[in-house]
């Protein structure tokens, strides 16, 4: 079967990870969540706030294992769950706007895509990390619906959350991600936009599978 890459970008809590995981499983591809990498660096920064970003990324021991989903290890410790906590979510967009952080992570991400067969989700995947991805999706949804989904997700993970705070956090992160100097969140010219507001997970997944099938054919 022809090997190809799928780039999925979009604002916070648009459902990218959920969908990317399902699409990868159905097509026998590898799913890569780049947000988790920025979150892991944010955790390292919060643990050592006095260390400058350049030193932090030089010394960081980050391991990403992509088998049956993604696990992320920081200095040998599995931090896949820890990086979903509120303190990380609050600080991640600031950390992700640092040039040295982006250079380090984009390098790792590009290496992962060379052999193809990757479904990668993030903010700059179709525009910057894999500009030649065979399929690019730009996934959006209303802020209200995104906050509702995040609330449900947090409840399931046992993380305390309130709807108003989640709305504010989503808007604040979108603003930072869309206005930062280096590789801001924008829709790639050749990306296909899917507004998932009011759509079920199954519907969104099927739409992307149909688009992918056109590439395979
Ligand atoms: O996808 P997730 O919400 O976990 O991403 C967390 C944050 O990481 C985003 O709000 C954004 O600031 C940053 N990010 C990024 N570029 C990516 C993926 C995530 O800047 N490719």
PDB file of C-alpha atoms in Angstrom, residues 76-184:
ATOM      1  CA  UNK A  76      13.054   8.099  32.187  1.00  0.00           C
ATOM      2  CA  UNK A  77       9.679   8.716  33.853  1.00  0.00           C
ATOM      3  CA  UNK A  78       6.369   8.131  32.083  1.00  0.00           C
ATOM      4  CA  UNK A  79       4.691  11.577  32.197  1.00  0.00           C
ATOM      5  CA  UNK A  80       1.888  10.836  29.695  1.00  0.00           C
ATOM      6  CA  UNK A  81      -0.826  11.494  32.302  1.00  0.00           C
ATOM      7  CA  UNK A  82       0.943  14.183  34.329  1.00  0.00           C
ATOM      8  CA  UNK A  83       1.232  16.500  31.290  1.00  0.00           C
ATOM      9  CA  UNK A  84      -2.580  16.773  31.088  1.00  0.00           C
ATOM     10  CA  UNK A  85      -2.800  18.598  34.444  1.00  0.00           C
ATOM     11  CA  UNK A  86      -3.976  22.211  34.656  1.00  0.00           C
ATOM     12  CA  UNK A  87      -0.591  23.723  35.534  1.00  0.00           C
ATOM     13  CA  UNK A  88       0.809  22.347  32.272  1.00  0.00           C
ATOM     14  CA  UNK A  89      -2.166  23.478  30.174  1.00  0.00           C
ATOM     15  CA  UNK A  90      -1.892  26.987  31.615  1.00  0.00           C
ATOM     16  CA  UNK A  91       1.795  27.357  30.769  1.00  0.00           C
ATOM     17  CA  UNK A  92       2.271  25.328  27.582  1.00  0.00           C
ATOM     18  CA  UNK A  93       1.528  28.030  24.990  1.00  0.00           C
ATOM     19  CA  UNK A  94       4.153  30.322  26.488  1.00  0.00           C
ATOM     20  CA  UNK A  95       6.747  27.538  26.423  1.00  0.00           C
ATOM     21  CA  UNK A  96       5.706  26.565  22.873  1.00  0.00           C
ATOM     22  CA  UNK A  97       6.354  30.118  21.657  1.00  0.00           C
ATOM     23  CA  UNK A  98      10.080  29.822  22.499  1.00  0.00           C
ATOM     24  CA  UNK A  99      12.277  29.514  19.387  1.00  0.00           C
ATOM     25  CA  UNK A 100      14.733  26.980  20.888  1.00  0.00           C
ATOM     26  CA  UNK A 101      11.880  24.781  22.074  1.00  0.00           C
ATOM     27  CA  UNK A 102      10.250  24.740  18.628  1.00  0.00           C
ATOM     28  CA  UNK A 103      13.531  24.048  16.830  1.00  0.00           C
ATOM     29  CA  UNK A 104      14.248  21.073  19.073  1.00  0.00           C
ATOM     30  CA  UNK A 105      10.769  19.539  18.763  1.00  0.00           C
ATOM     31  CA  UNK A 106      10.269  20.210  15.049  1.00  0.00           C
ATOM     32  CA  UNK A 107      13.572  18.380  14.427  1.00  0.00           C
ATOM     33  CA  UNK A 108      12.346  15.310  16.329  1.00  0.00           C
ATOM     34  CA  UNK A 109       8.943  15.452  14.592  1.00  0.00           C
ATOM     35  CA  UNK A 110      10.382  15.753  11.089  1.00  0.00           C
ATOM     36  CA  UNK A 111      12.615  12.743  11.687  1.00  0.00           C
ATOM     37  CA  UNK A 112       9.536  10.710  12.680  1.00  0.00           C
ATOM     38  CA  UNK A 113       7.802  11.506   9.385  1.00  0.00           C
ATOM     39  CA  UNK A 114      10.589  10.605   6.960  1.00  0.00           C
ATOM     40  CA  UNK A 115       9.537   6.969   6.604  1.00  0.00           C
ATOM     41  CA  UNK A 116       5.891   8.095   6.145  1.00  0.00           C
ATOM     42  CA  UNK A 117       2.826   6.312   7.519  1.00  0.00           C
ATOM     43  CA  UNK A 118       2.313   8.975  10.210  1.00  0.00           C
ATOM     44  CA  UNK A 119      -0.828  10.775  11.394  1.00  0.00           C
ATOM     45  CA  UNK A 120       0.512  13.817  13.255  1.00  0.00           C
ATOM     46  CA  UNK A 121      -1.571  16.409  15.044  1.00  0.00           C
ATOM     47  CA  UNK A 122      -0.633  19.865  16.308  1.00  0.00           C
ATOM     48  CA  UNK A 123      -0.664  23.522  15.281  1.00  0.00           C
ATOM     49  CA  UNK A 124       2.052  23.818  12.600  1.00  0.00           C
ATOM     50  CA  UNK A 125       2.152  20.336  11.103  1.00  0.00           C
ATOM     51  CA  UNK A 126       0.743  21.099   7.633  1.00  0.00           C
ATOM     52  CA  UNK A 127       2.404  24.509   7.401  1.00  0.00           C
ATOM     53  CA  UNK A 128       5.820  23.820   8.839  1.00  0.00           C
ATOM     54  CA  UNK A 129       6.627  20.308  10.107  1.00  0.00           C
ATOM     55  CA  UNK A 130       5.388  18.302   7.062  1.00  0.00           C
ATOM     56  CA  UNK A 131       4.590  20.880   4.369  1.00  0.00           C
ATOM     57  CA  UNK A 132       4.558  18.042   1.808  1.00  0.00           C
ATOM     58  CA  UNK A 133       2.039  15.882   3.732  1.00  0.00           C
ATOM     59  CA  UNK A 134      -0.220  14.083   1.257  1.00  0.00           C
ATOM     60  CA  UNK A 135      -3.347  14.972   3.277  1.00  0.00           C
ATOM     61  CA  UNK A 136      -3.784  18.074   5.425  1.00  0.00           C
ATOM     62  CA  UNK A 137      -6.787  18.642   7.654  1.00  0.00           C
ATOM     63  CA  UNK A 138      -7.614  21.862   9.500  1.00  0.00           C
ATOM     64  CA  UNK A 139     -10.084  20.980  12.237  1.00  0.00           C
ATOM     65  CA  UNK A 140     -12.179  23.636  13.928  1.00  0.00           C
ATOM     66  CA  UNK A 141     -15.232  23.775  16.252  1.00  0.00           C
ATOM     67  CA  UNK A 142     -17.062  26.514  18.157  1.00  0.00           C
ATOM     68  CA  UNK A 143     -15.429  27.626  21.418  1.00  0.00           C
ATOM     69  CA  UNK A 144     -18.532  26.547  23.368  1.00  0.00           C
ATOM     70  CA  UNK A 145     -18.431  23.040  21.973  1.00  0.00           C
ATOM     71  CA  UNK A 146     -14.690  22.777  22.504  1.00  0.00           C
ATOM     72  CA  UNK A 147     -15.091  23.814  26.161  1.00  0.00           C
ATOM     73  CA  UNK A 148     -17.882  21.245  26.594  1.00  0.00           C
ATOM     74  CA  UNK A 149     -15.692  18.500  25.159  1.00  0.00           C
ATOM     75  CA  UNK A 150     -12.742  19.523  27.359  1.00  0.00           C
ATOM     76  CA  UNK A 151     -15.016  19.542  30.425  1.00  0.00           C
ATOM     77  CA  UNK A 152     -16.139  15.996  29.704  1.00  0.00           C
ATOM     78  CA  UNK A 153     -12.581  14.900  29.021  1.00  0.00           C
ATOM     79  CA  UNK A 154     -11.354  16.418  32.303  1.00  0.00           C
ATOM     80  CA  UNK A 155     -14.199  14.802  34.247  1.00  0.00           C
ATOM     81  CA  UNK A 156     -13.259  11.421  32.784  1.00  0.00           C
ATOM     82  CA  UNK A 157      -9.621  11.955  33.757  1.00  0.00           C
ATOM     83  CA  UNK A 158     -10.627  13.086  37.267  1.00  0.00           C
ATOM     84  CA  UNK A 159      -9.243  16.603  36.695  1.00  0.00           C
ATOM     85  CA  UNK A 160     -11.146  19.456  38.350  1.00  0.00           C
ATOM     86  CA  UNK A 161     -12.556  21.932  35.846  1.00  0.00           C
ATOM     87  CA  UNK A 162     -15.197  24.582  35.373  1.00  0.00           C
ATOM     88  CA  UNK A 163     -16.839  25.517  32.087  1.00  0.00           C
ATOM     89  CA  UNK A 164     -16.127  29.275  32.223  1.00  0.00           C
ATOM     90  CA  UNK A 165     -12.447  28.738  33.037  1.00  0.00           C
ATOM     91  CA  UNK A 166     -12.121  26.216  30.205  1.00  0.00           C
ATOM     92  CA  UNK A 167     -13.652  28.690  27.703  1.00  0.00           C
ATOM     93  CA  UNK A 168     -11.213  31.371  28.836  1.00  0.00           C
ATOM     94  CA  UNK A 169      -8.243  29.016  28.676  1.00  0.00           C
ATOM     95  CA  UNK A 170      -9.140  27.842  25.172  1.00  0.00           C
ATOM     96  CA  UNK A 171      -9.506  31.425  23.912  1.00  0.00           C
ATOM     97  CA  UNK A 172      -6.290  32.505  25.605  1.00  0.00           C
ATOM     98  CA  UNK A 173      -4.297  29.582  24.166  1.00  0.00           C
ATOM     99  CA  UNK A 174      -5.748  30.101  20.683  1.00  0.00           C
ATOM    100  CA  UNK A 175      -4.737  33.759  20.841  1.00  0.00           C
ATOM    101  CA  UNK A 176      -1.144  32.974  21.850  1.00  0.00           C
ATOM    102  CA  UNK A 177      -0.863  30.133  19.309  1.00  0.00           C
ATOM    103  CA  UNK A 178      -2.279  32.234  16.450  1.00  0.00           C
ATOM    104  CA  UNK A 179      -0.291  35.394  17.122  1.00  0.00           C
ATOM    105  CA  UNK A 180       3.134  34.029  18.076  1.00  0.00           C
ATOM    106  CA  UNK A 181       6.076  35.002  15.880  1.00  0.00           C
ATOM    107  CA  UNK A 182       7.334  31.534  14.972  1.00  0.00           C
ATOM    108  CA  UNK A 183       5.091  29.153  13.021  1.00  0.00           C
ATOM    109  CA  UNK A 184       1.757  30.463  14.353  1.00  0.00           C
TER     110      UNK A 184
END
